[in-house]
Coordinates of C-alpha atoms in Angstrom, one line a residue:
X28 CA -31.2 -31.9 -115.4
X29 CA -28.7 -33.9 -113.3
X30 CA -30.0 -37.3 -114.6
X31 CA -29.9 -36.1 -118.2
X32 CA -26.3 -35.0 -117.7
X33 CA -25.4 -38.4 -116.2
X34 CA -27.0 -40.2 -119.1
X35 CA -25.1 -38.2 -121.7
X36 CA -21.8 -38.1 -120.0
X37 CA -20.6 -41.5 -121.0
X38 CA -21.2 -40.7 -124.7
X39 CA -19.0 -37.6 -124.4
X40 CA -16.1 -39.7 -123.0
X41 CA -16.4 -42.4 -125.5
X42 CA -16.4 -40.0 -128.4
X43 CA -12.8 -39.0 -127.5
X44 CA -10.1 -41.2 -129.0
X45 CA -6.7 -41.1 -127.7
X46 CA -4.0 -41.2 -130.3
X47 CA -1.6 -44.0 -129.7
X48 CA 1.8 -43.8 -131.4
X49 CA 4.2 -46.7 -131.7
X50 CA 7.7 -46.4 -130.1
X51 CA 9.4 -46.3 -133.6
X52 CA 7.0 -43.4 -134.6
X53 CA 7.8 -41.5 -131.4
X54 CA 11.6 -42.0 -131.9
X55 CA 11.3 -40.9 -135.6
X56 CA 9.3 -37.8 -134.5
X57 CA 11.9 -37.0 -131.9
X58 CA 14.8 -37.1 -134.4
X59 CA 12.7 -35.1 -136.9
X60 CA 11.9 -32.5 -134.3
X61 CA 15.6 -32.2 -133.5
X62 CA 16.3 -31.7 -137.2
X63 CA 13.7 -28.9 -137.4
X64 CA 15.1 -27.2 -134.3
X65 CA 18.6 -27.5 -135.8
X66 CA 17.5 -26.1 -139.1
X67 CA 15.9 -23.1 -137.4
X68 CA 19.1 -22.4 -135.4
X69 CA 21.4 -22.7 -138.4
X70 CA 19.2 -20.2 -140.3
X71 CA 19.8 -17.5 -137.6
X72 CA 22.0 -14.6 -138.8
X73 CA 24.5 -15.3 -136.0
X74 CA 25.0 -18.9 -137.3
X75 CA 26.2 -18.2 -140.8
X76 CA 28.8 -16.0 -142.5
X77 CA 26.8 -16.0 -145.7
X78 CA 23.2 -16.5 -146.7
X79 CA 22.2 -20.1 -146.0
X80 CA 19.1 -21.3 -147.8
X81 CA 16.4 -23.3 -145.9
X82 CA 17.4 -26.4 -147.8
X83 CA 21.1 -26.0 -147.1
X84 CA 20.3 -25.5 -143.4
X85 CA 18.0 -28.5 -143.3
X86 CA 20.5 -30.7 -145.1
X87 CA 23.3 -29.7 -142.7
X88 CA 21.0 -30.3 -139.7
X89 CA 19.9 -33.7 -141.0
X90 CA 23.5 -34.7 -141.7
X91 CA 24.5 -33.6 -138.2
X92 CA 21.6 -35.3 -136.3
X93 CA 22.1 -38.5 -138.3
X94 CA 25.9 -38.2 -137.7
X95 CA 26.6 -38.6 -141.4
X96 CA 28.9 -35.7 -142.4
X97 CA 27.8 -35.1 -146.0
X98 CA 27.6 -31.3 -146.6
X99 CA 26.4 -28.9 -149.3
X100 CA 28.1 -25.9 -147.7
X101 CA 31.5 -25.6 -146.1
X102 CA 31.3 -26.1 -142.4
X103 CA 34.5 -24.2 -141.7
X104 CA 33.8 -21.1 -143.7
X105 CA 30.1 -20.7 -144.3
X106 CA 29.2 -21.1 -140.6
X107 CA 30.2 -18.9 -137.7
X108 CA 31.6 -20.4 -134.5
X109 CA 28.1 -20.3 -133.1
X110 CA 26.8 -22.2 -136.1
X111 CA 29.6 -24.7 -135.7
X112 CA 28.7 -25.1 -132.0
X113 CA 25.1 -25.8 -133.0
X114 CA 26.3 -28.5 -135.4
X115 CA 28.5 -30.1 -132.7
X116 CA 25.6 -30.2 -130.3
X117 CA 23.3 -31.7 -133.0
X118 CA 26.0 -34.3 -133.6
X119 CA 26.3 -35.1 -129.9
X120 CA 22.5 -35.4 -129.5
X121 CA 22.1 -37.5 -132.6
X122 CA 25.1 -39.7 -131.9
X123 CA 24.3 -40.6 -128.3
X124 CA 20.6 -40.5 -128.9
X125 CA 17.7 -38.4 -127.7
X126 CA 16.5 -41.1 -125.5
X127 CA 19.9 -41.2 -123.6
X128 CA 19.7 -37.6 -122.6
X129 CA 16.0 -37.8 -121.8
X130 CA 16.4 -40.7 -119.4
X131 CA 19.4 -39.3 -117.6
X132 CA 17.7 -35.9 -117.3
X133 CA 14.5 -37.3 -115.9
X134 CA 16.4 -39.5 -113.4
X135 CA 18.5 -36.5 -112.3
X136 CA 15.5 -34.4 -111.5
X137 CA 13.6 -37.3 -109.9
X138 CA 11.0 -37.6 -112.6
X139 CA 8.9 -40.7 -113.1
X140 CA 9.0 -42.6 -116.4
X141 CA 5.8 -44.3 -117.4
X142 CA 5.4 -47.8 -118.6
X143 CA 4.9 -46.8 -122.2
X144 CA 7.9 -44.5 -122.1
X145 CA 9.9 -47.5 -120.7
X146 CA 8.9 -49.6 -123.6
X147 CA 10.0 -46.9 -126.1
X148 CA 13.4 -46.5 -124.3
X149 CA 13.8 -50.3 -124.2
X150 CA 13.3 -50.4 -128.0
X151 CA 15.6 -47.5 -128.6
X152 CA 18.4 -49.2 -126.7
X153 CA 17.6 -52.6 -128.1
X154 CA 17.5 -54.0 -124.5
X155 CA 15.1 -56.4 -122.8
X156 CA 14.6 -54.7 -119.4
X157 CA 14.1 -51.2 -118.0
X158 CA 16.8 -51.7 -115.4
X159 CA 19.4 -52.4 -118.1
X160 CA 18.2 -49.3 -120.1
X161 CA 18.8 -47.0 -117.1
X162 CA 22.2 -48.5 -116.4
X163 CA 23.1 -48.2 -120.1
X164 CA 21.9 -44.6 -120.4
X165 CA 24.0 -43.4 -117.5
X166 CA 27.1 -45.4 -118.7
X167 CA 26.7 -44.0 -122.2
X168 CA 26.9 -40.4 -121.0
X169 CA 29.8 -40.9 -118.6
X170 CA 31.8 -43.0 -121.1
X171 CA 31.2 -40.5 -124.0
X172 CA 32.3 -37.5 -121.9
X173 CA 35.4 -39.2 -120.6
X174 CA 36.5 -40.4 -124.1
X175 CA 35.7 -37.1 -125.8
X176 CA 37.5 -35.1 -123.1
X177 CA 40.6 -37.3 -123.4
X178 CA 40.6 -36.9 -127.2
X179 CA 40.0 -33.2 -126.9
X180 CA 42.9 -32.7 -124.6
X181 CA 45.4 -34.5 -126.8
X182 CA 44.1 -32.8 -130.0
X183 CA 44.4 -29.4 -128.2
X184 CA 48.0 -30.0 -127.3
X185 CA 48.7 -31.1 -130.9
X186 CA 47.1 -28.0 -132.5
X187 CA 48.3 -25.5 -129.9
X188 CA 51.7 -24.8 -131.6
X189 CA 50.1 -24.0 -135.0
X190 CA 47.1 -21.9 -134.0
X191 CA 45.9 -19.5 -131.3
X192 CA 44.8 -21.3 -128.1
X193 CA 41.2 -20.3 -128.5
X194 CA 41.1 -21.8 -132.0
X195 CA 43.0 -24.9 -130.9
X196 CA 40.5 -25.4 -128.1
X197 CA 37.5 -25.1 -130.3
X198 CA 39.0 -27.3 -133.0
X199 CA 39.8 -30.0 -130.5
X200 CA 36.3 -29.7 -129.0
X201 CA 34.6 -30.0 -132.4
X202 CA 36.7 -32.8 -133.8
X203 CA 36.5 -34.8 -130.6
X204 CA 32.7 -34.8 -130.8
X205 CA 32.6 -35.3 -134.5
X206 CA 35.0 -38.2 -134.4
X207 CA 33.6 -40.0 -131.4
X208 CA 30.1 -39.8 -132.8
X209 CA 31.3 -41.0 -136.3
X210 CA 30.0 -37.8 -137.8
X211 CA 32.8 -36.9 -140.1
X212 CA 32.2 -33.1 -140.0
X213 CA 35.4 -31.1 -140.4
X214 CA 36.3 -27.5 -140.2
X215 CA 38.5 -27.7 -143.3
X216 CA 37.1 -28.3 -146.8
X217 CA 39.8 -30.9 -147.3
X218 CA 38.8 -32.8 -144.1
X219 CA 42.0 -34.1 -142.6
X220 CA 44.1 -34.4 -145.8
X221 CA 46.8 -31.9 -144.4
X222 CA 47.5 -34.4 -141.7
X223 CA 47.8 -37.6 -143.8
X224 CA 51.1 -38.5 -142.2
X225 CA 50.6 -37.1 -138.7
X226 CA 50.7 -39.9 -136.2
X227 CA 48.9 -38.0 -133.4
X228 CA 46.0 -37.0 -135.6
X229 CA 45.7 -40.4 -137.2
X230 CA 45.8 -42.3 -133.9
X231 CA 43.5 -40.0 -131.9
X232 CA 40.9 -39.5 -134.6
X233 CA 40.7 -43.2 -135.6
X234 CA 40.8 -44.2 -132.0
X235 CA 37.8 -41.9 -131.2
X236 CA 35.6 -43.2 -134.1
X237 CA 36.6 -46.8 -133.6
X238 CA 35.7 -46.5 -129.9
X239 CA 32.4 -44.9 -130.6
X240 CA 31.7 -47.3 -133.4
X241 CA 32.2 -50.5 -131.4
X242 CA 29.2 -49.8 -129.2
X243 CA 28.7 -49.0 -125.6
X244 CA 27.6 -52.5 -124.7
X245 CA 31.0 -53.9 -125.7
X246 CA 32.8 -51.3 -123.6
X247 CA 30.5 -52.0 -120.6
X248 CA 31.3 -55.7 -121.0
X249 CA 35.0 -55.1 -121.1
X250 CA 34.8 -52.8 -118.0
X251 CA 32.8 -55.4 -116.0
X252 CA 34.6 -58.6 -117.0
X253 CA 38.2 -57.3 -117.5
X254 CA 39.3 -60.6 -119.0
X255 CA 38.9 -61.9 -122.6
X256 CA 37.6 -65.3 -121.6
X257 CA 34.8 -63.8 -119.5
X258 CA 33.5 -61.5 -122.3
X259 CA 30.2 -62.3 -123.9
X260 CA 30.1 -64.1 -127.2
X261 CA 28.9 -60.9 -128.8
X262 CA 31.8 -58.9 -127.6
X263 CA 34.3 -61.5 -128.6
X264 CA 32.8 -61.9 -132.1
X265 CA 32.6 -58.1 -132.6
X266 CA 36.1 -57.3 -131.4
X267 CA 37.7 -60.1 -133.4
X268 CA 35.7 -59.2 -136.6
X269 CA 36.5 -55.5 -136.3
X270 CA 40.3 -56.2 -136.0
X271 CA 40.2 -58.6 -138.9
X272 CA 38.1 -56.3 -141.2
X273 CA 40.3 -53.3 -140.4
X274 CA 43.6 -55.0 -141.0
X275 CA 42.3 -56.8 -144.1
X276 CA 40.9 -53.5 -145.5
X277 CA 44.2 -51.6 -144.8
X278 CA 46.3 -54.2 -146.6
X279 CA 44.0 -54.3 -149.6
X280 CA 43.8 -50.5 -149.9
X281 CA 47.6 -50.2 -149.5
X282 CA 48.1 -52.7 -152.4
X283 CA 45.5 -51.2 -154.7
X284 CA 46.5 -47.6 -154.2
X285 CA 50.3 -48.0 -154.0
X286 CA 50.9 -47.1 -157.7
X287 CA 48.2 -44.5 -157.8
X288 CA 50.0 -41.1 -158.2
X289 CA 46.9 -39.2 -157.0
X290 CA 46.7 -41.1 -153.7
X291 CA 49.6 -43.1 -152.1
X292 CA 52.3 -43.0 -154.7
X293 CA 53.3 -39.4 -154.0
X294 CA 53.5 -40.0 -150.2
X295 CA 56.4 -41.3 -148.1
X296 CA 56.4 -44.9 -146.9
X297 CA 55.1 -44.0 -143.4
X298 CA 52.4 -41.7 -144.9
X299 CA 51.3 -44.5 -147.2
X300 CA 50.6 -46.8 -144.3
X301 CA 48.9 -44.1 -142.2
X302 CA 46.7 -43.2 -145.2
X303 CA 45.8 -46.9 -145.9
X304 CA 44.9 -47.4 -142.2
X305 CA 42.8 -44.2 -142.0
X306 CA 40.8 -44.9 -145.2
X307 CA 40.3 -48.5 -144.1
X308 CA 38.8 -47.5 -140.8
X309 CA 36.9 -44.3 -141.7
X310 CA 34.6 -46.2 -144.0
X311 CA 33.0 -47.8 -141.0
X312 CA 30.7 -44.8 -140.9
X313 CA 33.3 -42.2 -139.6
X314 CA 33.4 -40.0 -142.7
X315 CA 36.8 -38.3 -142.4
X316 CA 39.4 -38.7 -145.1
X317 CA 43.2 -38.0 -145.4
X318 CA 43.4 -38.6 -149.2
X319 CA 41.2 -37.6 -152.1
X320 CA 38.3 -40.1 -152.2
X321 CA 37.4 -39.1 -155.8
X322 CA 40.9 -40.1 -156.9
X323 CA 40.8 -43.7 -155.5
X324 CA 40.9 -46.6 -157.9
X325 CA 37.5 -48.1 -158.8
X326 CA 38.6 -51.4 -157.1
X327 CA 39.3 -49.5 -153.8
X328 CA 36.0 -47.7 -154.1
X329 CA 34.2 -51.0 -154.5
X330 CA 35.8 -52.3 -151.4
X331 CA 34.7 -49.2 -149.5
X332 CA 31.1 -49.7 -150.6
X333 CA 31.1 -53.1 -148.7
X334 CA 32.8 -51.6 -145.6
X335 CA 30.3 -48.7 -145.5
X336 CA 27.4 -51.1 -145.9
X337 CA 28.6 -53.2 -143.0
X338 CA 29.1 -50.3 -140.6
X339 CA 29.9 -50.6 -136.9
X340 CA 28.6 -52.3 -133.7
X341 CA 25.1 -52.3 -132.2
X342 CA 24.2 -49.6 -129.7
X343 CA 27.0 -47.4 -131.1
X344 CA 27.4 -44.1 -132.9
X345 CA 27.9 -46.0 -136.2
X346 CA 25.3 -47.1 -138.6
X347 CA 25.2 -49.6 -141.5
X348 CA 23.6 -53.0 -141.2
X349 CA 26.0 -53.5 -138.3
X350 CA 28.9 -55.9 -138.0
X351 CA 27.0 -58.6 -136.1
X352 CA 24.3 -58.7 -138.8
X353 CA 27.1 -59.4 -141.3
X354 CA 28.6 -62.1 -139.1
X355 CA 25.3 -63.8 -138.7
X356 CA 24.7 -63.8 -142.4
X357 CA 28.2 -65.3 -143.0
X358 CA 27.7 -68.0 -140.4
X359 CA 24.3 -68.8 -141.7
X360 CA 25.7 -69.2 -145.2
X361 CA 28.5 -71.4 -143.8
X362 CA 26.0 -73.6 -141.9
X363 CA 24.0 -74.1 -145.1
X364 CA 27.0 -75.0 -147.2
X365 CA 28.0 -77.5 -144.5
X366 CA 24.5 -79.0 -144.4
X367 CA 24.0 -78.0 -140.8
X368 CA 20.6 -77.2 -139.3
X369 CA 22.0 -74.9 -136.7
X370 CA 24.0 -71.6 -137.1
X371 CA 26.9 -71.7 -134.6
X372 CA 29.1 -68.8 -133.5
X373 CA 32.0 -69.5 -131.1
X374 CA 30.4 -72.6 -129.8
X375 CA 26.9 -71.1 -129.3
X376 CA 23.8 -71.6 -131.4
X377 CA 22.3 -68.4 -133.0
X378 CA 18.5 -68.4 -132.6
X379 CA 16.7 -68.8 -135.9
X380 CA 14.7 -65.7 -135.2
X381 CA 18.0 -63.7 -135.1
X382 CA 19.0 -65.2 -138.5
X383 CA 15.6 -64.1 -139.9
X384 CA 16.1 -60.7 -138.4
X385 CA 19.5 -60.3 -140.0
X386 CA 18.1 -61.4 -143.4
X387 CA 15.2 -59.1 -143.2
X388 CA 17.3 -56.1 -142.1
X389 CA 19.8 -56.7 -144.9
X390 CA 17.2 -57.2 -147.6
X391 CA 15.4 -54.0 -146.6
X392 CA 18.6 -52.1 -146.5
X393 CA 19.6 -53.3 -150.0
X394 CA 16.1 -52.4 -151.3
X395 CA 16.3 -48.9 -149.9
X396 CA 19.7 -48.3 -151.4
X397 CA 18.7 -49.6 -154.8
X398 CA 15.6 -47.3 -154.9
X399 CA 17.8 -44.3 -154.0
X400 CA 20.4 -45.3 -156.7
X401 CA 17.6 -45.7 -159.3
X402 CA 16.1 -42.3 -158.5
X403 CA 19.5 -40.6 -158.5
X404 CA 20.5 -42.1 -161.8
X405 CA 17.2 -41.0 -163.4
X406 CA 17.5 -37.3 -162.3
X407 CA 21.1 -36.5 -161.6
X408 CA 22.9 -37.7 -164.7
X409 CA 26.2 -38.2 -162.8
X410 CA 28.8 -41.0 -163.1
X411 CA 27.3 -44.2 -161.9
X412 CA 30.0 -45.1 -159.4
X413 CA 29.7 -41.7 -157.8
X414 CA 25.9 -42.1 -157.5
X415 CA 26.3 -45.6 -155.9
X416 CA 29.0 -44.3 -153.5
X417 CA 26.8 -41.3 -152.5
X418 CA 23.8 -43.5 -151.8
X419 CA 25.6 -46.1 -149.7
X420 CA 27.5 -43.4 -147.8
X421 CA 24.2 -41.6 -147.0
X422 CA 22.4 -44.8 -145.9
X423 CA 25.4 -46.0 -143.8
X424 CA 25.6 -42.4 -142.4
X425 CA 29.3 -42.5 -143.4
X426 CA 29.7 -39.0 -144.9
X427 CA 32.4 -39.8 -147.5
X428 CA 31.7 -38.5 -151.0
X429 CA 33.4 -38.6 -154.5
X430 CA 32.3 -35.0 -155.0
X431 CA 28.7 -35.6 -155.9
X432 CA 27.1 -33.9 -152.8
X433 CA 27.8 -30.4 -153.9
X434 CA 26.4 -31.2 -157.4
X435 CA 23.1 -32.5 -156.2
X436 CA 19.9 -30.9 -157.4
X437 CA 17.1 -29.9 -155.0
X438 CA 15.5 -33.3 -155.4
X439 CA 18.8 -35.1 -155.0
X440 CA 19.5 -33.2 -151.8
X441 CA 16.1 -34.1 -150.4
X442 CA 16.5 -37.7 -151.4
X443 CA 19.9 -37.9 -149.7
X444 CA 18.4 -36.3 -146.6
X445 CA 15.7 -39.0 -146.5
X446 CA 18.3 -41.7 -147.0
X447 CA 20.4 -40.4 -144.1
X448 CA 17.4 -40.2 -141.9
X449 CA 16.2 -43.7 -142.7
X450 CA 19.8 -45.1 -142.5
X451 CA 20.2 -43.7 -139.0
X452 CA 16.7 -44.6 -137.8
X453 CA 15.8 -47.5 -140.0
X454 CA 17.8 -50.3 -138.2
X455 CA 16.4 -49.0 -134.9
X456 CA 12.8 -49.2 -135.9
X457 CA 13.3 -52.5 -137.7
X458 CA 14.8 -53.9 -134.6
X459 CA 11.7 -53.0 -132.7
X460 CA 9.3 -54.5 -135.3
X461 CA 11.3 -57.6 -135.8
X462 CA 11.9 -58.1 -132.1
X463 CA 8.1 -58.1 -131.4
X464 CA 6.9 -61.6 -132.3
X465 CA 3.3 -61.8 -133.4
X466 CA 1.2 -64.8 -132.1
X467 CA 0.9 -67.5 -134.7
X468 CA -2.8 -68.3 -135.1
X469 CA -2.7 -70.7 -138.1
X470 CA -0.3 -73.1 -139.5
X471 CA 0.1 -73.9 -143.2
X472 CA 1.3 -77.0 -145.1
X473 CA 5.0 -77.0 -145.9
X474 CA 6.0 -76.7 -149.6
X475 CA 9.5 -76.9 -151.2
X476 CA 10.4 -74.3 -153.8
X477 CA 13.5 -74.2 -156.0
X478 CA 16.2 -71.8 -154.9
X479 CA 19.2 -70.9 -157.1

């Protein structure tokens, strides 16, 4: 009997197949799991003031986890304080990333992280070594808590004179998390429109989402180097580009909307500049607004589409194709027009693989947005510009809307949910696939094809 058992034993072992999931799949399942948990919590009677449907709860949870801010129910009135707290926690987890909390928690309790888990975390943080991942994860948590606490304190002092201290405290807590994570969730149906000319609200809210949108790598570089000339090429290029884009966008929006009676024309001079600044910066995936987005000129809306598509910095709470991707594409185009073989940025050559990655990421993003626009135009029968704006806002996890979100059909809501999910996770998974070079087994003859 023993010999027979020994003979059959290997077959039993070989018949078992261990399921191997790729890092992007595990990350996607993690975010999906968080959305499911959030949906369940928002469906609880203690979470809502009215009957919230399963789809409405799922849409809200997806929007929170993907730090988008698009809503089909009013966050301030349809959810209780407990429900709003759940939304804030979902925003924090989705903005900073599940992997960040998991790594820090395991390190804190002395847990061991396997080699495969290290690979997954390295892909999630877009880093090249495990040591850098651990350092980054710790820094992300500490940095986020410090910035959010500072913003919360200032907002609390600002709102204290006009509301009860408990309400002011919760408002400051919610808005600090929502702003830093570029979520755009607000407790007022009009977002921050009542504060269009308020310097404190404008400075703190924009300061929070610009800080979160730059990316943790940039702030770590600033903290470690302390001097501009010692910063990395990436940090210099990103900071310079963000300043130029924000200032340029503010000036253009101010000029385009100055004679619009529904936006800037009815405001005082100082309010006009604050409104132009806020709308210029919020399109970088923040999602708050201080003027009516649906009342903007078509030219301003078109500019916002570009800004939402570009997004923020890498390893940040912002989405979009990312500023550095846009910079690489611009420099690659410039190099081609100047008949140069190398793409140069601030005196350094950008690897060709990086250029190919930028091209692939942008093309995939455009394709996904086009598909979403096509499907929405087929089934929604809404103004075309509103549909395009909604699709780009969802993919870029911006959260701005021209009023279409509340008019979406069931299919439209599901489609926007998918677009928000892909927009938040897509660049992450694409970075993993594109950063994993496959061995080249066979070369082919070169052929020239006409372009343009």
